[in-house]
GROMACS .gro file of C-alpha atoms in nm:
model
  488
    1MET     CA    1  -9.132  -1.829  -0.420
    2THR     CA    2  -8.817  -1.616  -0.409
    3GLU     CA    3  -8.752  -1.264  -0.288
    4ALA     CA    4  -8.505  -1.022  -0.445
    5PRO     CA    5  -8.442  -0.699  -0.246
    6ALA     CA    6  -8.332  -0.492  -0.544
    7PRO     CA    7  -8.509  -0.251  -0.782
    8PHE     CA    8  -8.364  -0.417  -1.095
    9HIS     CA    9  -8.505  -0.766  -1.079
   10ARG     CA   10  -8.404  -1.047  -1.312
   11PRO     CA   11  -8.540  -1.402  -1.275
   12ALA     CA   12  -8.274  -1.655  -1.180
   13ASP     CA   13  -8.357  -1.883  -1.474
   14GLY     CA   14  -8.402  -1.634  -1.757
   15TRP     CA   15  -8.473  -1.279  -1.859
   16PHE     CA   16  -8.740  -1.025  -1.769
   17GLY     CA   17  -8.949  -0.906  -2.066
   18ASP     CA   18  -9.273  -0.725  -2.155
   19VAL     CA   19  -9.495  -0.643  -1.855
   20MET     CA   20  -9.865  -0.678  -1.772
   21PRO     CA   21  -9.914  -0.515  -1.427
   22ILE     CA   22 -10.225  -0.492  -1.210
   23LEU     CA   23 -10.277  -0.363  -0.854
   24VAL     CA   24 -10.497  -0.567  -0.616
   25ASP     CA   25 -10.535  -0.492  -0.244
   26GLY     CA   26 -10.218  -0.285  -0.225
   27VAL     CA   27 -10.003  -0.546  -0.400
   28TYR     CA   28  -9.867  -0.496  -0.751
   29HIS     CA   29  -9.894  -0.816  -0.952
   30VAL     CA   30  -9.648  -0.787  -1.239
   31PHE     CA   31  -9.700  -1.053  -1.504
   32TYR     CA   32  -9.419  -1.053  -1.756
   33CYS     CA   33  -9.293  -1.239  -2.060
   34HIS     CA   34  -9.021  -1.477  -1.947
   35LEU     CA   35  -8.752  -1.610  -2.178
   36ASP     CA   36  -8.580  -1.917  -2.034
   37ARG     CA   37  -8.205  -1.897  -2.004
   38ASP     CA   38  -8.152  -2.253  -2.127
   39ASP     CA   39  -8.394  -2.232  -2.420
   40THR     CA   40  -8.198  -2.196  -2.744
   41GLY     CA   41  -8.489  -2.280  -2.971
   42ALA     CA   42  -8.438  -2.501  -3.276
   43PRO     CA   43  -8.408  -2.456  -3.652
   44GLY     CA   44  -8.731  -2.305  -3.778
   45LEU     CA   45  -8.867  -2.249  -3.425
   46CYS     CA   46  -8.875  -1.946  -3.200
   47LYS     CA   47  -8.751  -1.943  -2.843
   48PRO     CA   48  -9.084  -1.989  -2.661
   49LEU     CA   49  -9.212  -1.723  -2.423
   50THR     CA   50  -9.417  -1.789  -2.111
   51TRP     CA   51  -9.595  -1.564  -1.862
   52ALA     CA   52  -9.413  -1.534  -1.530
   53HIS     CA   53  -9.554  -1.356  -1.225
   54LEU     CA   54  -9.403  -1.151  -0.945
   55THR     CA   55  -9.553  -0.943  -0.666
   56THR     CA   56  -9.425  -0.630  -0.494
   57ARG     CA   57  -9.543  -0.338  -0.285
   58ASP     CA   58  -9.257  -0.100  -0.361
   59PHE     CA   59  -9.073  -0.228  -0.673
   60VAL     CA   60  -8.768  -0.302  -0.460
   61HIS     CA   61  -8.873  -0.606  -0.257
   62VAL     CA   62  -8.995  -0.857  -0.513
   63GLU     CA   63  -9.139  -1.206  -0.475
   64GLU     CA   64  -9.150  -1.447  -0.767
   65GLN     CA   65  -9.476  -1.642  -0.786
   66PRO     CA   66  -9.550  -1.968  -0.972
   67ARG     CA   67  -9.555  -1.947  -1.351
   68ALA     CA   68  -9.886  -1.804  -1.477
   69LEU     CA   69  -9.912  -1.925  -1.838
   70ASP     CA   70  -9.708  -2.184  -2.024
   71HIS     CA   71  -9.655  -2.174  -2.398
   72GLY     CA   72  -9.799  -2.434  -2.630
   73GLY     CA   73  -9.630  -2.693  -2.848
   74PRO     CA   74  -9.487  -2.659  -3.202
   75ASP     CA   75  -9.828  -2.687  -3.366
   76ASP     CA   76 -10.028  -2.488  -3.110
   77VAL     CA   77 -10.148  -2.135  -3.168
   78ASP     CA   78  -9.944  -2.011  -2.870
   79LEU     CA   79  -9.598  -2.150  -2.934
   80LEU     CA   80  -9.508  -1.814  -2.783
   81ALA     CA   81  -9.733  -1.679  -2.507
   82GLY     CA   82  -9.663  -1.312  -2.570
   83ALA     CA   83  -9.755  -0.978  -2.415
   84GLY     CA   84 -10.101  -0.854  -2.329
   85SER     CA   85 -10.283  -0.725  -2.022
   86VAL     CA   86 -10.471  -0.836  -1.713
   87THR     CA   87 -10.803  -0.687  -1.605
   88GLY     CA   88 -11.062  -0.751  -1.337
   89PRO     CA   89 -11.210  -0.874  -1.128
   90VAL     CA   90 -11.527  -0.876  -1.337
   91ASP     CA   91 -11.797  -1.070  -1.154
   92GLY     CA   92 -11.521  -1.237  -0.952
   93THR     CA   93 -11.303  -1.332  -1.250
   94TYR     CA   94 -10.972  -1.192  -1.373
   95TYR     CA   95 -10.901  -1.199  -1.745
   96ALA     CA   96 -10.560  -1.222  -1.909
   97TYR     CA   97 -10.560  -1.135  -2.278
   98TYR     CA   98 -10.239  -1.221  -2.460
   99VAL     CA   99 -10.098  -1.284  -2.804
  100GLY     CA  100 -10.043  -1.635  -2.927
  101ILE     CA  101  -9.760  -1.642  -3.183
  102ASN     CA  102  -9.664  -1.932  -3.407
  103PRO     CA  103  -9.484  -1.859  -3.737
  104ARG     CA  104  -9.556  -2.215  -3.852
  105ARG     CA  105  -9.926  -2.138  -3.888
  106THR     CA  106  -9.861  -1.925  -4.195
  107ASP     CA  107  -9.758  -2.243  -4.378
  108ARG     CA  108 -10.116  -2.362  -4.325
  109GLY     CA  109 -10.271  -2.037  -4.443
  110GLU     CA  110 -10.348  -1.926  -4.086
  111PRO     CA  111 -10.244  -1.601  -3.915
  112GLU     CA  112  -9.918  -1.600  -3.725
  113GLN     CA  113 -10.056  -1.387  -3.441
  114VAL     CA  114 -10.397  -1.401  -3.268
  115VAL     CA  115 -10.537  -1.274  -2.941
  116LEU     CA  116 -10.610  -1.540  -2.678
  117ARG     CA  117 -10.730  -1.526  -2.321
  118ALA     CA  118 -10.714  -1.704  -1.986
  119THR     CA  119 -10.913  -1.668  -1.665
  120SER     CA  120 -10.841  -1.685  -1.294
  121GLN     CA  121 -11.022  -1.636  -0.967
  122ASP     CA  122 -10.714  -1.541  -0.763
  123LEU     CA  123 -10.440  -1.430  -1.008
  124MET     CA  124 -10.242  -1.744  -0.917
  125ASP     CA  125 -10.413  -2.030  -1.100
  126TRP     CA  126 -10.493  -1.958  -1.464
  127LYS     CA  127 -10.696  -2.157  -1.716
  128LYS     CA  128 -10.668  -2.095  -2.089
  129ASP     CA  129 -10.996  -2.037  -2.273
  130GLU     CA  130 -10.953  -2.289  -2.554
  131ASP     CA  131 -11.258  -2.154  -2.741
  132PHE     CA  132 -11.148  -1.791  -2.759
  133VAL     CA  133 -10.952  -1.663  -3.060
  134PHE     CA  134 -10.964  -1.307  -3.195
  135GLU     CA  135 -10.801  -1.241  -3.533
  136ALA     CA  136 -10.717  -0.920  -3.718
  137ASP     CA  137 -10.983  -0.775  -3.949
  138PRO     CA  138 -10.842  -0.757  -4.305
  139ARG     CA  139 -11.047  -0.446  -4.379
  140TRP     CA  140 -10.792  -0.242  -4.185
  141TYR     CA  141 -10.509  -0.467  -4.065
  142GLU     CA  142 -10.247  -0.714  -4.181
  143ARG     CA  143 -10.338  -1.052  -4.037
  144ASP     CA  144  -9.992  -1.154  -3.908
  145ALA     CA  145  -9.938  -0.850  -3.682
  146TRP     CA  146 -10.203  -0.852  -3.408
  147ARG     CA  147 -10.047  -0.857  -3.065
  148ASP     CA  148 -10.004  -0.698  -2.721
  149PRO     CA  149 -10.376  -0.652  -2.640
  150PHE     CA  150 -10.444  -0.384  -2.377
  151LEU     CA  151 -10.794  -0.360  -2.227
  152TYR     CA  152 -10.965  -0.052  -2.082
  153ARG     CA  153 -11.312   0.084  -2.020
  154HIS     CA  154 -11.457   0.334  -2.266
  155GLY     CA  155 -11.798   0.450  -2.151
  156ASP     CA  156 -12.010   0.140  -2.092
  157ARG     CA  157 -11.800  -0.079  -2.320
  158TRP     CA  158 -11.464  -0.249  -2.322
  159ARG     CA  159 -11.195  -0.147  -2.564
  160MET     CA  160 -10.876  -0.318  -2.671
  161LEU     CA  161 -10.562  -0.157  -2.811
  162LEU     CA  162 -10.328  -0.373  -3.020
  163CYS     CA  163  -9.992  -0.357  -3.188
  164ALA     CA  164 -10.099  -0.382  -3.552
  165ARG     CA  165 -10.010  -0.291  -3.909
  166SER     CA  166 -10.224  -0.112  -4.165
  167THR     CA  167 -10.280  -0.269  -4.505
  168GLU     CA  168 -10.152   0.032  -4.698
  169GLY     CA  169  -9.839   0.243  -4.710
  170PRO     CA  170  -9.464   0.178  -4.719
  171ALA     CA  171  -9.387  -0.152  -4.549
  172GLU     CA  172  -9.161   0.000  -4.283
  173ARG     CA  173  -9.420   0.266  -4.190
  174ARG     CA  174  -9.746   0.069  -4.166
  175GLY     CA  175  -9.734   0.039  -3.787
  176ALA     CA  176 -10.069   0.122  -3.626
  177ILE     CA  177 -10.230   0.106  -3.286
  178GLY     CA  178 -10.526  -0.116  -3.358
  179LEU     CA  179 -10.861  -0.083  -3.186
  180ALA     CA  180 -11.143  -0.325  -3.097
  181GLU     CA  181 -11.458  -0.307  -2.887
  182SER     CA  182 -11.674  -0.545  -2.683
  183ASP     CA  183 -11.984  -0.539  -2.467
  184ASP     CA  184 -11.909  -0.858  -2.276
  185LEU     CA  185 -11.532  -0.935  -2.296
  186LEU     CA  186 -11.613  -1.233  -2.518
  187THR     CA  187 -11.728  -1.103  -2.856
  188TRP     CA  188 -11.493  -0.843  -3.004
  189ARG     CA  189 -11.538  -0.615  -3.306
  190ALA     CA  190 -11.236  -0.462  -3.477
  191LEU     CA  191 -11.250  -0.088  -3.545
  192PRO     CA  192 -11.025   0.139  -3.755
  193PRO     CA  193 -10.688   0.221  -3.595
  194LEU     CA  194 -10.677   0.455  -3.299
  195TYR     CA  195 -10.343   0.601  -3.408
  196THR     CA  196 -10.110   0.561  -3.707
  197PRO     CA  197  -9.773   0.729  -3.638
  198GLY     CA  198  -9.646   0.685  -3.995
  199THR     CA  199  -9.294   0.636  -3.861
  200THR     CA  200  -9.263   0.279  -3.741
  201TYR     CA  201  -9.297  -0.084  -3.844
  202ALA     CA  202  -9.505  -0.174  -3.538
  203PRO     CA  203  -9.593   0.025  -3.221
  204GLU     CA  204  -9.564  -0.241  -2.952
  205CYS     CA  205  -9.724  -0.273  -2.607
  206PRO     CA  206  -9.971   0.017  -2.649
  207GLU     CA  207 -10.152   0.157  -2.347
  208ILE     CA  208 -10.393   0.443  -2.277
  209PHE     CA  209 -10.461   0.607  -1.941
  210THR     CA  210 -10.562   0.932  -1.773
  211LEU     CA  211 -10.332   1.120  -1.536
  212ALA     CA  212 -10.371   1.468  -1.388
  213GLY     CA  213 -10.670   1.538  -1.611
  214ARG     CA  214 -10.502   1.449  -1.942
  215GLU     CA  215 -10.515   1.141  -2.161
  216TYR     CA  216 -10.189   0.963  -2.247
  217LEU     CA  217 -10.100   0.707  -2.510
  218VAL     CA  218  -9.782   0.501  -2.453
  219TYR     CA  219  -9.620   0.261  -2.700
  220SER     CA  220  -9.276   0.125  -2.792
  221THR     CA  221  -9.095   0.126  -3.125
  222TYR     CA  222  -8.795  -0.067  -3.255
  223SER     CA  223  -8.772  -0.007  -3.630
  224ASP     CA  224  -8.716   0.369  -3.625
  225ARG     CA  225  -8.587   0.421  -3.273
  226PHE     CA  226  -8.565   0.173  -2.988
  227ALA     CA  227  -8.770   0.355  -2.725
  228THR     CA  228  -9.091   0.379  -2.524
  229ARG     CA  229  -9.273   0.690  -2.639
  230TYR     CA  230  -9.586   0.878  -2.541
  231ARG     CA  231  -9.850   1.114  -2.680
  232TYR     CA  232 -10.098   1.325  -2.486
  233ARG     CA  233 -10.413   1.531  -2.531
  234GLU     CA  234 -10.652   1.745  -2.332
  235PRO     CA  235 -11.002   1.618  -2.243
  236GLY     CA  236 -11.234   1.627  -2.541
  237GLN     CA  237 -10.957   1.661  -2.799
  238GLU     CA  238 -10.906   1.409  -3.078
  239THR     CA  239 -10.555   1.499  -3.190
  240TRP     CA  240 -10.260   1.355  -3.003
  241ARG     CA  241  -9.973   1.590  -2.920
  242ARG     CA  242  -9.605   1.497  -2.932
  243ALA     CA  243  -9.352   1.620  -2.679
  244ASP     CA  244  -9.024   1.760  -2.812
  245TRP     CA  245  -8.853   1.466  -2.641
  246ASP     CA  246  -9.113   1.190  -2.649
  247ALA     CA  247  -8.908   0.899  -2.508
  248LEU     CA  248  -8.959   0.815  -2.141
  249ASP     CA  249  -8.608   0.668  -2.093
  250THR     CA  250  -8.308   0.576  -2.307
  251ASN     CA  251  -8.301   0.340  -2.603
  252ASP     CA  252  -8.170   0.070  -2.368
  253VAL     CA  253  -8.512   0.048  -2.196
  254TYR     CA  254  -8.813  -0.099  -2.375
  255ALA     CA  255  -9.179  -0.205  -2.359
  256MET     CA  256  -9.274   0.017  -2.066
  257ASN     CA  257  -9.631   0.012  -1.936
  258THR     CA  258  -9.792   0.172  -1.633
  259VAL     CA  259  -9.999   0.078  -1.330
  260ALA     CA  260 -10.187   0.315  -1.102
  261ASP     CA  261 -10.171   0.315  -0.723
  262GLU     CA  262 -10.484   0.278  -0.510
  263THR     CA  263 -10.565   0.651  -0.534
  264GLY     CA  264 -10.543   0.652  -0.912
  265GLU     CA  265 -10.343   0.974  -0.889
  266ARG     CA  266  -9.995   0.819  -0.914
  267ARG     CA  267  -9.865   0.575  -1.172
  268HIS     CA  268  -9.557   0.358  -1.191
  269LEU     CA  269  -9.386   0.304  -1.526
  270ILE     CA  270  -9.236  -0.045  -1.568
  271GLY     CA  271  -9.025  -0.194  -1.844
  272TRP     CA  272  -8.705  -0.387  -1.908
  273LEU     CA  273  -8.343  -0.286  -1.947
  274ALA     CA  274  -8.179  -0.481  -2.228
  275THR     CA  275  -7.870  -0.689  -2.167
  276ARG     CA  276  -7.583  -0.664  -2.416
  277ALA     CA  277  -7.420  -0.950  -2.600
  278GLY     CA  278  -7.115  -1.088  -2.426
  279ASP     CA  279  -7.182  -0.870  -2.121
  280THR     CA  280  -6.969  -0.595  -2.274
  281ASP     CA  281  -7.034  -0.230  -2.350
  282ALA     CA  282  -6.968  -0.297  -2.720
  283GLY     CA  283  -7.221  -0.580  -2.738
  284HIS     CA  284  -7.548  -0.541  -2.928
  285ARG     CA  285  -7.873  -0.508  -2.735
  286GLN     CA  286  -8.060  -0.828  -2.657
  287TRP     CA  287  -8.427  -0.896  -2.595
  288GLY     CA  288  -8.511  -0.893  -2.225
  289GLY     CA  289  -8.302  -0.822  -1.920
  290ASP     CA  290  -8.391  -0.661  -1.587
  291LEU     CA  291  -8.700  -0.490  -1.450
  292VAL     CA  292  -8.687  -0.108  -1.446
  293ALA     CA  293  -8.944   0.099  -1.256
  294HIS     CA  294  -9.006   0.474  -1.237
  295GLU     CA  295  -9.287   0.689  -1.105
  296LEU     CA  296  -9.449   0.910  -1.366
  297VAL     CA  297  -9.435   1.286  -1.302
  298PRO     CA  298  -9.698   1.489  -1.494
  299ARG     CA  299  -9.571   1.839  -1.574
  300PRO     CA  300  -9.793   2.150  -1.594
  301ASP     CA  301  -9.758   2.164  -1.975
  302GLY     CA  302  -9.880   1.806  -2.018
  303THR     CA  303  -9.543   1.646  -2.085
  304LEU     CA  304  -9.418   1.364  -1.863
  305GLY     CA  305  -9.114   1.321  -1.645
  306VAL     CA  306  -9.021   1.038  -1.411
  307ALA     CA  307  -8.886   0.991  -1.060
  308PRO     CA  308  -8.733   0.691  -0.883
  309PRO     CA  309  -8.967   0.479  -0.671
  310GLU     CA  310  -8.941   0.598  -0.311
  311ALA     CA  311  -8.791   0.272  -0.186
  312SER     CA  312  -8.523   0.246  -0.454
  313LEU     CA  313  -8.297   0.517  -0.308
  314ALA     CA  314  -8.388   0.445   0.054
  315ARG     CA  315  -8.171   0.132   0.039
  316PHE     CA  316  -7.852   0.344   0.036
  317SER     CA  317  -7.657   0.501   0.319
  318ARG     CA  318  -7.579   0.871   0.279
  319SER     CA  319  -7.289   1.090   0.388
  320ALA     CA  320  -7.126   1.411   0.272
  321ALA     CA  321  -6.872   1.343  -0.001
  322HIS     CA  322  -6.502   1.402   0.067
  323VAL     CA  323  -6.374   1.605  -0.227
  324GLU     CA  324  -6.014   1.538  -0.324
  325PRO     CA  325  -5.876   1.751  -0.612
  326ARG     CA  326  -5.659   1.543  -0.845
  327ALA     CA  327  -5.590   1.781  -1.134
  328GLY     CA  328  -5.654   2.147  -1.212
  329SER     CA  329  -5.756   2.439  -0.994
  330TRP     CA  330  -6.042   2.350  -0.759
  331THR     CA  331  -6.189   2.543  -0.466
  332VAL     CA  332  -6.358   2.321  -0.210
  333THR     CA  333  -6.587   2.481   0.050
  334GLY     CA  334  -6.797   2.249   0.263
  335ASP     CA  335  -7.009   2.041   0.026
  336GLU     CA  336  -6.933   2.258  -0.279
  337ALA     CA  337  -6.657   2.220  -0.536
  338ALA     CA  338  -6.579   2.483  -0.799
  339TYR     CA  339  -6.339   2.466  -1.092
  340GLU     CA  340  -6.172   2.752  -1.276
  341GLY     CA  341  -5.894   2.700  -1.525
  342HIS     CA  342  -5.772   2.690  -1.884
  343GLY     CA  343  -5.701   2.317  -1.901
  344PHE     CA  344  -5.858   2.002  -1.761
  345GLY     CA  345  -5.938   1.939  -1.398
  346TRP     CA  346  -6.100   1.665  -1.197
  347CYS     CA  347  -6.149   1.568  -0.836
  348SER     CA  348  -6.239   1.242  -0.667
  349LEU     CA  349  -6.541   1.186  -0.442
  350GLY     CA  350  -6.419   0.845  -0.328
  351ALA     CA  351  -6.447   0.485  -0.438
  352CYS     CA  352  -6.759   0.341  -0.598
  353GLY     CA  353  -6.802  -0.028  -0.655
  354HIS     CA  354  -7.079  -0.271  -0.742
  355THR     CA  355  -7.357  -0.082  -0.561
  356ALA     CA  356  -7.321   0.290  -0.491
  357LEU     CA  357  -7.506   0.622  -0.477
  358LEU     CA  358  -7.408   0.976  -0.575
  359GLU     CA  359  -7.622   1.288  -0.545
  360ALA     CA  360  -7.526   1.640  -0.650
  361ASP     CA  361  -7.669   1.979  -0.740
  362VAL     CA  362  -7.533   2.094  -1.075
  363PRO     CA  363  -7.581   2.458  -1.185
  364LEU     CA  364  -7.626   2.477  -1.560
  365ASP     CA  365  -7.468   2.823  -1.593
  366ALA     CA  366  -7.118   2.678  -1.629
  367GLU     CA  367  -6.899   2.860  -1.878
  368CYS     CA  368  -6.660   2.595  -1.998
  369GLU     CA  369  -6.577   2.357  -2.279
  370GLU     CA  370  -6.701   2.049  -2.095
  371PHE     CA  371  -6.818   1.955  -1.745
  372GLY     CA  372  -6.986   1.668  -1.570
  373ILE     CA  373  -6.976   1.375  -1.330
  374ALA     CA  374  -6.750   1.071  -1.365
  375LEU     CA  375  -6.864   0.721  -1.268
  376ARG     CA  376  -6.618   0.439  -1.194
  377ALA     CA  377  -6.324   0.653  -1.302
  378ARG     CA  378  -5.971   0.517  -1.302
  379ASP     CA  379  -5.739   0.693  -1.059
  380ASP     CA  380  -5.557   0.854  -1.352
  381PHE     CA  381  -5.884   0.936  -1.533
  382SER     CA  382  -5.782   0.717  -1.826
  383ALA     CA  383  -6.124   0.550  -1.829
  384ALA     CA  384  -6.466   0.640  -1.688
  385TYR     CA  385  -6.834   0.661  -1.761
  386LEU     CA  386  -6.889   1.036  -1.803
  387LEU     CA  387  -7.220   1.209  -1.738
  388ARG     CA  388  -7.163   1.517  -1.952
  389PHE     CA  389  -7.391   1.822  -1.932
  390GLU     CA  390  -7.450   2.026  -2.247
  391PRO     CA  391  -7.689   2.313  -2.158
  392ARG     CA  392  -7.642   2.488  -2.493
  393HIS     CA  393  -7.763   2.176  -2.672
  394GLY     CA  394  -8.031   2.098  -2.414
  395ARG     CA  395  -7.903   1.751  -2.340
  396VAL     CA  396  -7.713   1.533  -2.094
  397VAL     CA  397  -7.495   1.253  -2.233
  398LEU     CA  398  -7.356   0.930  -2.087
  399ASP     CA  399  -7.022   0.892  -2.262
  400ARG     CA  400  -6.810   0.576  -2.233
  401ARG     CA  401  -6.439   0.663  -2.227
  402PRO     CA  402  -6.201   0.586  -2.373
  403HIS     CA  403  -6.347   0.538  -2.719
  404THR     CA  404  -6.198   0.241  -2.898
  405PHE     CA  405  -6.037   0.306  -3.235
  406ASP     CA  406  -5.935   0.068  -3.509
  407GLY     CA  407  -5.662   0.162  -3.750
  408PRO     CA  408  -5.865   0.248  -4.062
  409PHE     CA  409  -5.569   0.198  -4.297
  410ASP     CA  410  -5.455  -0.139  -4.162
  411HIS     CA  411  -5.502  -0.417  -4.415
  412ASP     CA  412  -5.707  -0.632  -4.175
  413LYS     CA  413  -5.950  -0.358  -4.061
  414ASP     CA  414  -6.286  -0.261  -4.205
  415ARG     CA  415  -6.252   0.116  -4.150
  416SER     CA  416  -6.475   0.096  -3.841
  417TYR     CA  417  -6.276   0.382  -3.685
  418VAL     CA  418  -6.475   0.422  -3.360
  419SER     CA  419  -6.557   0.058  -3.304
  420ALA     CA  420  -6.770   0.070  -2.990
  421PRO     CA  421  -7.143   0.116  -3.070
  422ASP     CA  422  -7.357   0.360  -2.874
  423HIS     CA  423  -7.067   0.509  -2.684
  424GLU     CA  424  -7.294   0.809  -2.621
  425ILE     CA  425  -7.646   0.783  -2.473
  426GLU     CA  426  -7.830   1.115  -2.463
  427ARG     CA  427  -8.135   1.250  -2.279
  428PRO     CA  428  -8.292   1.597  -2.262
  429LEU     CA  429  -8.190   1.840  -1.993
  430PRO     CA  430  -8.485   1.976  -1.795
  431ARG     CA  431  -8.589   2.321  -1.911
  432THR     CA  432  -8.439   2.536  -1.641
  433ASP     CA  433  -8.194   2.824  -1.623
  434GLY     CA  434  -8.097   2.722  -1.272
  435THR     CA  435  -7.970   2.408  -1.101
  436VAL     CA  436  -8.059   2.043  -1.156
  437ARG     CA  437  -8.050   1.772  -0.891
  438VAL     CA  438  -7.862   1.465  -1.011
  439ARG     CA  439  -7.909   1.122  -0.853
  440VAL     CA  440  -7.698   0.828  -0.967
  441ALA     CA  441  -7.745   0.467  -0.851
  442LEU     CA  442  -7.500   0.200  -0.961
  443ASP     CA  443  -7.611  -0.164  -0.941
  444GLY     CA  444  -7.364  -0.396  -1.107
  445SER     CA  445  -7.388  -0.334  -1.479
  446ILE     CA  446  -7.689  -0.103  -1.436
  447LEU     CA  447  -7.632   0.273  -1.440
  448SER     CA  448  -7.947   0.453  -1.325
  449VAL     CA  449  -7.941   0.833  -1.348
  450TYR     CA  450  -8.208   1.093  -1.275
  451VAL     CA  451  -8.152   1.457  -1.371
  452ASP     CA  452  -8.445   1.624  -1.197
  453ASP     CA  453  -8.735   1.432  -1.357
  454VAL     CA  454  -8.547   1.291  -1.657
  455ALA     CA  455  -8.425   0.930  -1.646
  456LEU     CA  456  -8.113   0.794  -1.814
  457THR     CA  457  -8.086   0.418  -1.763
  458THR     CA  458  -7.819   0.215  -1.939
  459ARG     CA  459  -7.557  -0.057  -1.902
  460GLY     CA  460  -7.195  -0.028  -1.793
  461TYR     CA  461  -7.024  -0.366  -1.812
  462ASP     CA  462  -6.660  -0.289  -1.877
  463LEU     CA  463  -6.584  -0.071  -1.574
  464THR     CA  464  -6.680  -0.260  -1.258
  465ASP     CA  465  -6.520  -0.034  -0.997
  466GLY     CA  466  -6.333   0.296  -0.964
  467GLU     CA  467  -6.414   0.637  -0.822
  468PHE     CA  468  -6.690   0.893  -0.835
  469GLY     CA  469  -6.558   1.222  -0.967
  470LEU     CA  470  -6.630   1.571  -1.095
  471TYR     CA  471  -6.458   1.712  -1.400
  472ALA     CA  472  -6.441   2.027  -1.614
  473ALA     CA  473  -6.230   2.178  -1.890
  474GLN     CA  474  -6.156   2.528  -2.014
  475GLY     CA  475  -6.364   2.757  -1.795
  476THR     CA  476  -6.570   2.751  -1.475
  477ALA     CA  477  -6.809   2.497  -1.326
  478ARG     CA  478  -6.966   2.436  -0.985
  479PHE     CA  479  -7.111   2.137  -0.801
  480SER     CA  480  -7.277   2.139  -0.457
  481SER     CA  481  -7.475   1.932  -0.203
  482LEU     CA  482  -7.246   1.639  -0.277
  483VAL     CA  483  -7.361   1.312  -0.118
  484VAL     CA  484  -7.230   0.958  -0.162
  485GLY     CA  485  -7.348   0.626  -0.024
  486GLY     CA  486  -7.338   0.251  -0.038
  487ALA     CA  487  -7.588  -0.030   0.008
  488LEU     CA  488  -7.737  -0.055   0.358
   0.00000   0.00000   0.00000
């Protein structure tokens, strides 16, 4: 059993994947799909998944527990022990429902994906139920897409949501949130889909819950946009509503599910931040990575924001930032810095390394070409991760500078021009005509940003140290309540 005092946990021997959380006696048990670091698979075989298990009270101090579920062999139904959910205790027993995946079964005329289950009396020792198998119903669903079972109570019955695919429609748009029902947790009846977005190949890791008097549906998509999304509705309504910005974090964070605290009035949102190939900013996203946790913030209009877990920022020291103008015309008064000029200006707030904190109030009434906060900036501002605010466009952008260019007319180039993928990651600005509070936590390659109740979580591999800074161009901009810190 190992302990990791950090909010972005990664197992020492692999990667953190899809989550199945449950709260018991004040302890969050987070079961998750674990991909072994040394497992490269084999021709014709997948890299097997298992169920790992960690416990935490605050999503900062984490203890790894013994492995919960192992995968089966090449001919078993659960070559991959994939995502699902844990419920209970019911008459003293906890139930883990999960997807067994084995592409080889299709060669025998059997479905690739089926729902399986295991039982436990203490959440530590699990026994697979060898007699339980639940397959997709061909009246409504394709048989090879039937995964990520999520259980919940609906009246006096149990219901199960599933990542599924309808039998009709364009192949890339058949994704559906499947539905099933049971009286006893053993015999399940498939029902028509709960929700068919019409936009995605498969809505993964679906979940339904109630918060602040409204019902929410959360699911993740990868074919149309890599994101965890949500829908909501008022009590008694049948139609799900879509927020203008329906993603709960960036497209670097995936498969987020929630777990309620003991009051049932607060919920944590947990998922994984993808690693990138080669540990570089230009690398493609990979499956699995590090745990990411937020607290859900229900807004009066029914939309959702997020906040950092209380303990995640408490691990930093705090002190007033020392503002040092480096270029342009800056006025520094106490903890406020203001820029006014016709060119470019920036100022340093001091060094930031592997683990660092920055907090600032940023008024959104700036009248300038560009303004924002620089992370790990070079002392000549030749490179930095820029948090750029664009109030007129209603967004905040993480921009990786400098952009890398290929010579499009060179004989050995492919006209890639801007060669680095995803050099901009965008999130919505909160709807306010006033000031937003910005909180930035750097943890190695992880860049965690909160702008009021909007999260922007991404990777920053290439710049490992540098300076915090403020910058602006062509106009006026202000920043105040400037605080910096390091790990305690």
